[in-house]
């Protein structure tokens, strides 16, 4: 063997011996008791503080641990194995704050080489992380929350992240958020939002419109009755996004999303980013999604130049979704940005309740916007005429290949761009290619 090989073997043996499994129970976590949420969060923080490179933090199987918003900073080379369930407690009034916002349920900050995984199969009854969003949603609808809602799990300024074998349930707002990250893989993940409960809350508050209210003069009723679909459109966004991506070199695959907002959405980065100055080099594939679109953006102008570039989405099935492909700019009068080199391929969009394809301004009036001073695009455009385009954020080189739209409610889609860019360089949308985009089945054919 020789001296060098002997030393190498000793190093390997020592390295293997050092790697530990640290159960959160060892740090004082106690399952199945909501009154212990704060102490359970403390136990999680203590476990991560004790961990070194190669260690595994274990949430034991068969147990549910209530927690409050919890932050982990400067974690490197650790595995977080969630075999049990972490569940957010429901006392909003005692929820910890992070500045002017409620602290995210789980937030990793300045982390590297981190794996979140599980050795068990999670489900709706046994999720990895349950945000218990109902109370948050209702308070948001009533506009009685004093701070911004927490997101479910957020990775801020992190790199080399693997998120796998993970089931996220009922986030208070956005679900999985990659915020200024690099070199990330998300696989075998499911995001589920109780859409029926959200609809019931929104209906009760008068924040939903049935399709008949949006297009009352169209003979759609028999067609919808045949499909047995009760189509309502949210007029008040609860912003329960599925997976939000801001960063570079990200691969998302084999995921399932059911929610009531963007399903998966690369959002812009700018020159002020640490890990990424442009959201770019994104591959999203093998996805089942029912929500408000496989989206890009929205992208407002920014003085540090907002950017989304080189994104591919392929092999996507969207059954009874609200929207399908959704590329969107956002209002703003300062700075600039770009959406470029976006590729959609092999989509099957089944019975979309609104536009199967939308390329243009975001269709949304956010709560609290001063509508006298903000340029907006109404949800029910073109039934209404307000939908101002964005000359400061051009959309370039977008391809749609092998897209099947089955039985859409409306006409297949909308491309709405500005006649000129803010810099005078030409129209705000150029090089948009449709290749084998096919509409099948019955449709109202409304409005075009």
Coordinates of C-alpha atoms in Angstrom, one line a residue:
X1 CA 0.0 0.0 0.0
X2 CA 2.7 2.5 0.9
X3 CA 2.6 5.5 3.2
X4 CA 0.5 7.7 0.9
X5 CA -2.2 5.1 0.5
X6 CA -2.3 4.4 4.2
X7 CA -2.7 8.1 5.0
X8 CA -5.5 8.4 2.4
X9 CA -7.3 5.4 3.9
X10 CA -7.0 6.9 7.4
X11 CA -8.4 10.2 6.1
X12 CA -11.3 8.4 4.5
X13 CA -12.1 6.4 7.6
X14 CA -11.9 9.5 9.8
X15 CA -14.1 11.4 7.4
X16 CA -16.7 8.6 7.4
X17 CA -16.6 8.4 11.2
X18 CA -17.1 12.2 11.6
X19 CA -20.3 12.3 9.5
X20 CA -23.2 12.1 12.0
X21 CA -27.0 11.9 12.0
X22 CA -28.4 14.5 14.3
X23 CA -32.0 14.0 15.2
X24 CA -33.8 17.2 16.2
X25 CA -35.2 15.2 19.1
X26 CA -31.7 15.3 20.6
X27 CA -31.9 19.1 20.7
X28 CA -35.2 19.3 22.4
X29 CA -37.8 19.0 19.6
X30 CA -41.1 17.4 20.8
X31 CA -43.6 16.2 18.2
X32 CA -47.4 16.6 18.0
X33 CA -47.8 19.6 20.3
X34 CA -48.6 23.0 18.6
X35 CA -47.8 24.9 21.9
X36 CA -44.2 23.9 21.5
X37 CA -43.7 25.5 18.1
X38 CA -41.2 28.1 19.3
X39 CA -39.1 25.6 21.2
X40 CA -39.1 23.2 18.2
X41 CA -37.8 26.0 16.0
X42 CA -35.1 26.6 18.5
X43 CA -34.2 22.9 18.4
X44 CA -33.9 23.1 14.6
X45 CA -31.6 26.1 14.8
X46 CA -29.5 24.3 17.5
X47 CA -29.2 21.2 15.4
X48 CA -27.9 23.1 12.4
X49 CA -25.5 25.1 14.6
X50 CA -24.0 21.8 15.9
X51 CA -23.7 20.3 12.4
X52 CA -20.5 20.2 10.4
X53 CA -19.8 19.3 6.8
X54 CA -21.3 15.9 6.0
X55 CA -23.7 15.7 8.9
X56 CA -27.4 14.9 8.5
X57 CA -30.1 16.8 10.4
X58 CA -33.0 14.3 10.8
X59 CA -36.7 15.0 11.3
X60 CA -37.8 11.5 12.4
X61 CA -40.4 9.7 10.5
X62 CA -43.9 9.3 11.9
X63 CA -43.9 12.5 13.8
X64 CA -45.2 16.0 13.2
X65 CA -43.3 19.0 14.6
X66 CA -45.0 22.4 14.8
X67 CA -42.7 25.3 14.1
X68 CA -42.7 29.0 13.6
X69 CA -40.7 31.0 11.1
X70 CA -37.1 29.8 11.3
X71 CA -33.8 31.0 9.8
X72 CA -30.6 29.2 9.1
X73 CA -27.5 31.2 8.2
X74 CA -24.1 30.2 6.7
X75 CA -24.9 26.5 6.5
X76 CA -22.4 24.5 4.4
X77 CA -22.3 20.8 3.4
X78 CA -25.2 19.6 5.5
X79 CA -28.1 17.2 4.6
X80 CA -31.5 18.1 5.9
X81 CA -33.5 14.8 5.9
X82 CA -37.2 15.4 6.5
X83 CA -38.8 12.0 7.1
X84 CA -41.5 13.4 9.4
X85 CA -43.6 16.5 8.9
X86 CA -42.8 20.1 9.8
X87 CA -46.0 22.1 10.3
X88 CA -46.4 25.8 10.8
X89 CA -48.4 26.8 13.8
X90 CA -51.5 29.0 13.2
X91 CA -51.1 31.8 15.7
X92 CA -50.4 34.7 13.4
X93 CA -50.3 37.3 16.2
X94 CA -47.3 35.7 17.8
X95 CA -45.5 34.8 14.5
X96 CA -41.9 36.2 14.5
X97 CA -41.0 39.1 12.3
X98 CA -38.0 39.7 10.0
X99 CA -37.9 43.4 9.5
X100 CA -41.3 44.5 8.2
X101 CA -42.4 41.1 7.1
X102 CA -43.5 37.9 8.8
X103 CA -40.5 35.5 8.9
X104 CA -40.6 32.8 6.3
X105 CA -41.5 29.3 7.6
X106 CA -38.1 28.0 6.6
X107 CA -35.4 30.4 5.3
X108 CA -31.8 29.4 4.4
X109 CA -29.5 32.4 4.0
X110 CA -25.9 32.4 2.6
X111 CA -25.8 28.6 2.4
X112 CA -23.8 26.3 0.2
X113 CA -23.7 22.6 -0.8
X114 CA -27.0 21.9 1.0
X115 CA -29.3 19.0 0.4
X116 CA -32.9 18.7 1.5
X117 CA -34.2 15.2 1.0
X118 CA -36.3 12.4 2.5
X119 CA -36.2 8.6 2.7
X120 CA -40.0 8.3 2.9
X121 CA -42.7 9.0 0.4
X122 CA -44.6 12.1 1.4
X123 CA -48.2 12.9 0.5
X124 CA -51.1 15.3 1.3
X125 CA -51.7 13.5 4.6
X126 CA -48.0 13.3 5.3
X127 CA -46.3 16.4 3.8
X128 CA -42.7 17.4 4.3
X129 CA -43.6 21.0 5.1
X130 CA -47.2 22.2 5.8
X131 CA -47.7 26.0 5.9
X132 CA -51.4 25.7 7.1
X133 CA -52.2 28.6 4.8
X134 CA -55.9 28.9 5.5
X135 CA -55.7 31.5 8.2
X136 CA -53.2 33.5 6.3
X137 CA -55.3 33.5 3.1
X138 CA -58.4 34.7 4.9
X139 CA -56.6 37.5 6.7
X140 CA -55.0 38.5 3.3
X141 CA -58.5 38.6 1.7
X142 CA -59.7 40.8 4.5
X143 CA -56.6 42.9 4.3
X144 CA -56.1 42.7 8.0
X145 CA -52.5 41.4 8.1
X146 CA -50.0 44.0 9.5
X147 CA -47.1 42.6 7.6
X148 CA -46.3 40.6 4.4
X149 CA -47.1 36.9 4.6
X150 CA -44.3 34.4 5.0
X151 CA -43.3 32.2 2.2
X152 CA -43.0 28.5 2.8
X153 CA -39.3 27.7 2.1
X154 CA -36.8 30.2 0.8
X155 CA -33.2 29.9 -0.2
X156 CA -31.5 33.4 -0.2
X157 CA -28.0 33.9 -1.7
X158 CA -27.2 30.2 -1.8
X159 CA -25.4 27.9 -4.2
X160 CA -25.1 24.2 -5.0
X161 CA -28.5 23.3 -3.6
X162 CA -30.4 20.0 -4.1
X163 CA -34.1 19.9 -3.2
X164 CA -35.6 16.4 -3.7
X165 CA -38.3 14.0 -2.4
X166 CA -40.2 17.0 -0.9
X167 CA -44.0 17.6 -0.6
X168 CA -45.0 21.2 0.2
X169 CA -48.6 21.9 1.3
X170 CA -50.7 25.0 1.7
X171 CA -48.1 27.8 1.8
X172 CA -49.2 31.1 3.3
X173 CA -48.0 32.7 0.0
X174 CA -45.2 31.7 -2.4
X175 CA -44.2 28.1 -1.8
X176 CA -40.6 27.3 -2.9
X177 CA -38.5 30.3 -3.6
X178 CA -34.9 30.4 -5.0
X179 CA -33.8 34.0 -4.4
X180 CA -30.4 34.9 -5.9
X181 CA -29.0 31.4 -6.2
X182 CA -26.7 29.4 -8.4
X183 CA -26.3 25.8 -9.4
X184 CA -29.6 24.3 -8.1
X185 CA -31.5 21.1 -8.8
X186 CA -35.1 20.5 -7.8
X187 CA -36.5 17.0 -8.5
X188 CA -39.2 14.7 -7.4
X189 CA -41.1 17.6 -5.7
X190 CA -44.8 18.2 -5.3
X191 CA -46.5 21.4 -4.4
X192 CA -50.1 21.3 -3.4
X193 CA -52.4 24.2 -2.5
X194 CA -56.0 23.6 -1.5
X195 CA -57.5 25.4 -4.4
X196 CA -61.1 24.5 -3.4
X197 CA -60.6 26.1 0.0
X198 CA -59.1 29.2 -1.6
X199 CA -62.0 29.4 -4.0
X200 CA -64.5 29.1 -1.1
X201 CA -62.7 31.9 0.8
X202 CA -62.6 34.1 -2.3
X203 CA -66.2 33.5 -3.2
X204 CA -67.3 34.3 0.4
X205 CA -65.5 37.6 0.2
X206 CA -66.8 38.5 -3.3
X207 CA -63.3 38.2 -4.7
X208 CA -64.1 35.7 -7.5
X209 CA -66.0 36.0 -10.7
X210 CA -67.7 33.2 -12.6
X211 CA -66.9 33.1 -16.3
X212 CA -70.6 34.1 -17.0
X213 CA -69.8 37.5 -15.3
X214 CA -66.8 38.0 -17.5
X215 CA -68.3 37.0 -20.8
X216 CA -72.1 37.2 -20.3
X217 CA -73.1 37.4 -23.9
X218 CA -71.4 34.3 -25.2
X219 CA -73.4 31.0 -25.6
X220 CA -70.9 29.0 -23.6
X221 CA -73.1 27.5 -20.9
X222 CA -74.1 24.2 -22.6
X223 CA -70.5 23.7 -23.7
X224 CA -69.3 24.1 -20.1
X225 CA -72.1 22.0 -18.7
X226 CA -71.0 19.1 -21.0
X227 CA -67.5 19.4 -19.6
X228 CA -68.8 19.5 -16.0
X229 CA -66.5 22.4 -15.2
X230 CA -67.3 25.1 -12.7
X231 CA -65.1 27.9 -13.9
X232 CA -64.3 30.8 -11.6
X233 CA -61.5 33.3 -12.0
X234 CA -59.8 34.9 -8.9
X235 CA -60.1 38.7 -9.0
X236 CA -57.9 38.9 -5.9
X237 CA -54.6 37.1 -6.1
X238 CA -53.5 35.1 -3.1
X239 CA -50.1 34.7 -4.6
X240 CA -49.5 31.1 -3.7
X241 CA -46.9 30.5 -6.4
X242 CA -45.5 27.0 -6.8
X243 CA -41.8 27.4 -7.6
X244 CA -40.2 30.8 -8.0
X245 CA -36.7 31.0 -9.5
X246 CA -34.3 33.9 -9.4
X247 CA -30.7 32.9 -10.2
X248 CA -28.6 30.9 -12.7
X249 CA -27.9 27.3 -13.7
X250 CA -31.1 25.8 -12.3
X251 CA -32.6 22.4 -13.3
X252 CA -36.2 21.6 -12.3
X253 CA -37.6 18.2 -13.3
X254 CA -40.2 15.6 -12.3
X255 CA -42.4 17.9 -10.3
X256 CA -46.2 18.3 -9.8
X257 CA -47.8 21.6 -9.0
X258 CA -51.4 22.3 -8.0
X259 CA -51.9 25.9 -7.0
X260 CA -53.8 29.1 -7.7
X261 CA -51.0 31.3 -9.1
X262 CA -47.9 30.9 -11.2
X263 CA -47.0 27.2 -11.3
X264 CA -43.2 27.5 -12.0
X265 CA -41.8 30.9 -12.8
X266 CA -38.3 32.3 -13.4
X267 CA -38.3 35.8 -12.1
X268 CA -35.8 38.5 -13.0
X269 CA -32.3 39.1 -11.5
X270 CA -30.4 42.4 -12.0
X271 CA -26.9 43.7 -11.6
X272 CA -27.3 44.1 -7.9
X273 CA -27.4 40.3 -7.5
X274 CA -24.7 38.4 -5.7
X275 CA -25.0 34.9 -7.2
X276 CA -26.7 36.0 -10.4
X277 CA -27.1 39.3 -12.3
X278 CA -29.5 37.7 -14.8
X279 CA -31.9 34.8 -14.3
X280 CA -30.5 32.5 -16.9
X281 CA -29.6 29.0 -18.0
X282 CA -32.8 27.5 -16.6
X283 CA -34.2 24.0 -17.7
X284 CA -37.6 23.0 -16.5
X285 CA -39.0 19.6 -17.7
X286 CA -41.3 16.7 -17.0
X287 CA -43.9 18.8 -15.2
X288 CA -47.6 18.4 -14.3
X289 CA -49.0 21.8 -13.5
X290 CA -52.5 23.1 -12.7
X291 CA -52.4 26.8 -11.8
X292 CA -52.1 30.2 -13.5
X293 CA -49.4 29.3 -15.9
X294 CA -45.9 28.1 -16.6
X295 CA -44.7 31.7 -16.5
X296 CA -41.8 34.0 -17.1
X297 CA -41.8 37.2 -14.9
X298 CA -43.3 39.4 -14.3
X299 CA -40.4 41.6 -15.4
X300 CA -40.7 45.3 -14.6
X301 CA -37.9 47.8 -15.7
X302 CA -35.2 48.3 -13.2
X303 CA -32.4 50.9 -13.0
X304 CA -30.0 47.9 -12.6
X305 CA -31.4 46.1 -15.6
X306 CA -33.8 43.3 -14.9
X307 CA -33.1 40.2 -17.0
X308 CA -34.5 36.7 -17.8
X309 CA -32.5 34.8 -20.5
X310 CA -32.1 31.3 -21.8
X311 CA -35.0 29.5 -20.3
X312 CA -36.3 26.1 -21.6
X313 CA -39.6 24.6 -20.5
X314 CA -40.5 21.2 -22.0
X315 CA -42.6 18.1 -21.5
X316 CA -45.4 19.8 -19.6
X317 CA -49.0 18.7 -19.0
X318 CA -51.4 21.3 -17.8
X319 CA -54.9 19.9 -17.0
X320 CA -57.8 22.2 -16.2
X321 CA -55.3 25.1 -15.6
X322 CA -56.3 28.7 -15.5
X323 CA -53.6 29.8 -18.0
X324 CA -51.0 27.9 -19.9
X325 CA -47.9 29.6 -21.2
X326 CA -47.6 33.1 -19.6
X327 CA -44.8 35.5 -20.5
X328 CA -45.3 38.8 -18.7
X329 CA -43.8 42.2 -18.2
X330 CA -44.9 44.6 -15.4
X331 CA -45.5 48.3 -15.0
X332 CA -42.7 50.7 -14.3
X333 CA -41.2 54.0 -15.6
X334 CA -37.6 53.8 -14.5
X335 CA -34.8 51.7 -15.9
X336 CA -35.0 48.8 -18.3
X337 CA -35.0 45.0 -18.7
X338 CA -35.3 42.2 -21.1
X339 CA -37.0 38.8 -21.6
X340 CA -35.0 36.8 -24.2
X341 CA -34.3 33.3 -25.6
X342 CA -37.3 31.5 -24.1
X343 CA -38.2 28.1 -25.4
X344 CA -41.4 26.2 -24.8
X345 CA -41.7 22.6 -26.2
X346 CA -44.0 19.7 -25.9
X347 CA -46.9 21.2 -23.9
X348 CA -50.3 19.7 -23.6
X349 CA -52.7 22.4 -22.2
X350 CA -56.1 20.8 -21.4
X351 CA -59.3 22.9 -20.9
X352 CA -57.6 26.2 -19.9
X353 CA -60.1 28.5 -18.1
X354 CA -58.5 31.6 -19.5
X355 CA -55.8 32.3 -22.0
X356 CA -53.8 29.2 -23.1
X357 CA -51.0 31.5 -24.4
X358 CA -50.4 35.1 -23.2
X359 CA -47.3 37.1 -24.1
X360 CA -47.5 40.7 -22.9
X361 CA -48.3 42.7 -19.7
X362 CA -49.2 40.9 -16.5
X363 CA -52.9 40.6 -16.2
X364 CA -53.4 41.5 -12.6
X365 CA -54.3 44.4 -10.3
X366 CA -52.4 43.9 -7.1
X367 CA -54.0 44.8 -3.8
X368 CA -53.0 48.2 -2.6
X369 CA -52.0 49.5 -6.0
X370 CA -53.0 53.1 -6.6
X371 CA -54.8 52.6 -9.9
X372 CA -54.8 56.3 -10.7
X373 CA -51.0 56.2 -11.0
X374 CA -50.2 52.6 -12.0
X375 CA -50.4 51.3 -15.5
X376 CA -52.3 48.0 -15.2
X377 CA -53.7 45.3 -17.4
X378 CA -57.1 44.1 -16.3
X379 CA -57.8 40.4 -15.8
X380 CA -60.8 40.6 -18.1
X381 CA -59.0 42.3 -21.0
X382 CA -60.1 42.5 -23.8
X383 CA -63.6 42.7 -22.4
X384 CA -62.3 45.9 -20.9
X385 CA -59.8 48.1 -22.8
X386 CA -57.2 48.8 -20.1
X387 CA -54.0 46.8 -20.8
X388 CA -51.0 49.1 -21.2
X389 CA -47.9 47.6 -22.8
X390 CA -44.4 48.0 -21.5
X391 CA -41.8 49.7 -23.9
X392 CA -38.9 49.4 -21.4
X393 CA -38.8 45.6 -21.3
X394 CA -38.6 44.0 -24.8
X395 CA -39.5 40.3 -25.3
X396 CA -37.1 38.7 -27.8
X397 CA -36.6 35.2 -29.3
X398 CA -39.5 33.2 -27.9
X399 CA -40.3 29.9 -29.5
X400 CA -43.3 27.6 -29.0
X401 CA -42.8 24.1 -30.5
X402 CA -45.3 21.2 -30.4
X403 CA -47.9 22.9 -28.3
X404 CA -51.3 21.2 -28.1
X405 CA -54.2 23.2 -26.7
X406 CA -57.3 21.1 -26.0
X407 CA -60.8 22.5 -25.6
X408 CA -59.9 26.1 -24.6
X409 CA -62.6 28.3 -23.2
X410 CA -61.4 31.3 -25.1
X411 CA -59.5 31.9 -28.3
X412 CA -56.0 30.3 -28.2
X413 CA -54.0 33.3 -27.0
X414 CA -52.8 36.9 -27.0
X415 CA -49.6 38.6 -28.0
X416 CA -49.7 42.2 -26.8
X417 CA -46.6 44.3 -27.1
X418 CA -45.6 48.0 -27.6
X419 CA -45.3 49.4 -31.0
X420 CA -41.9 50.9 -30.2
X421 CA -39.3 50.3 -27.4
X422 CA -38.5 53.1 -25.0
X423 CA -35.1 53.5 -26.7
X424 CA -36.8 53.7 -30.2
X425 CA -35.0 50.6 -31.4
X426 CA -38.2 49.0 -32.8
X427 CA -41.2 47.0 -31.5
X428 CA -41.0 45.6 -27.9
X429 CA -41.6 42.0 -29.2
X430 CA -39.4 40.5 -31.9
X431 CA -38.7 37.0 -33.2
X432 CA -41.7 35.1 -31.7
X433 CA -42.0 31.7 -33.5
X434 CA -45.0 29.3 -33.3
X435 CA -44.1 25.9 -34.7
X436 CA -46.8 23.2 -34.6
X437 CA -49.1 25.0 -32.2
X438 CA -52.4 23.2 -32.5
X439 CA -55.9 23.7 -31.0
X440 CA -58.2 20.8 -30.8
X441 CA -61.7 20.1 -29.4
X442 CA -64.6 22.4 -28.7
X443 CA -64.2 26.0 -27.8
X444 CA -66.3 29.2 -27.5
X445 CA -64.0 30.8 -30.0
X446 CA -64.4 34.0 -28.0
X447 CA -63.4 36.8 -28.4
X448 CA -61.4 36.4 -31.7

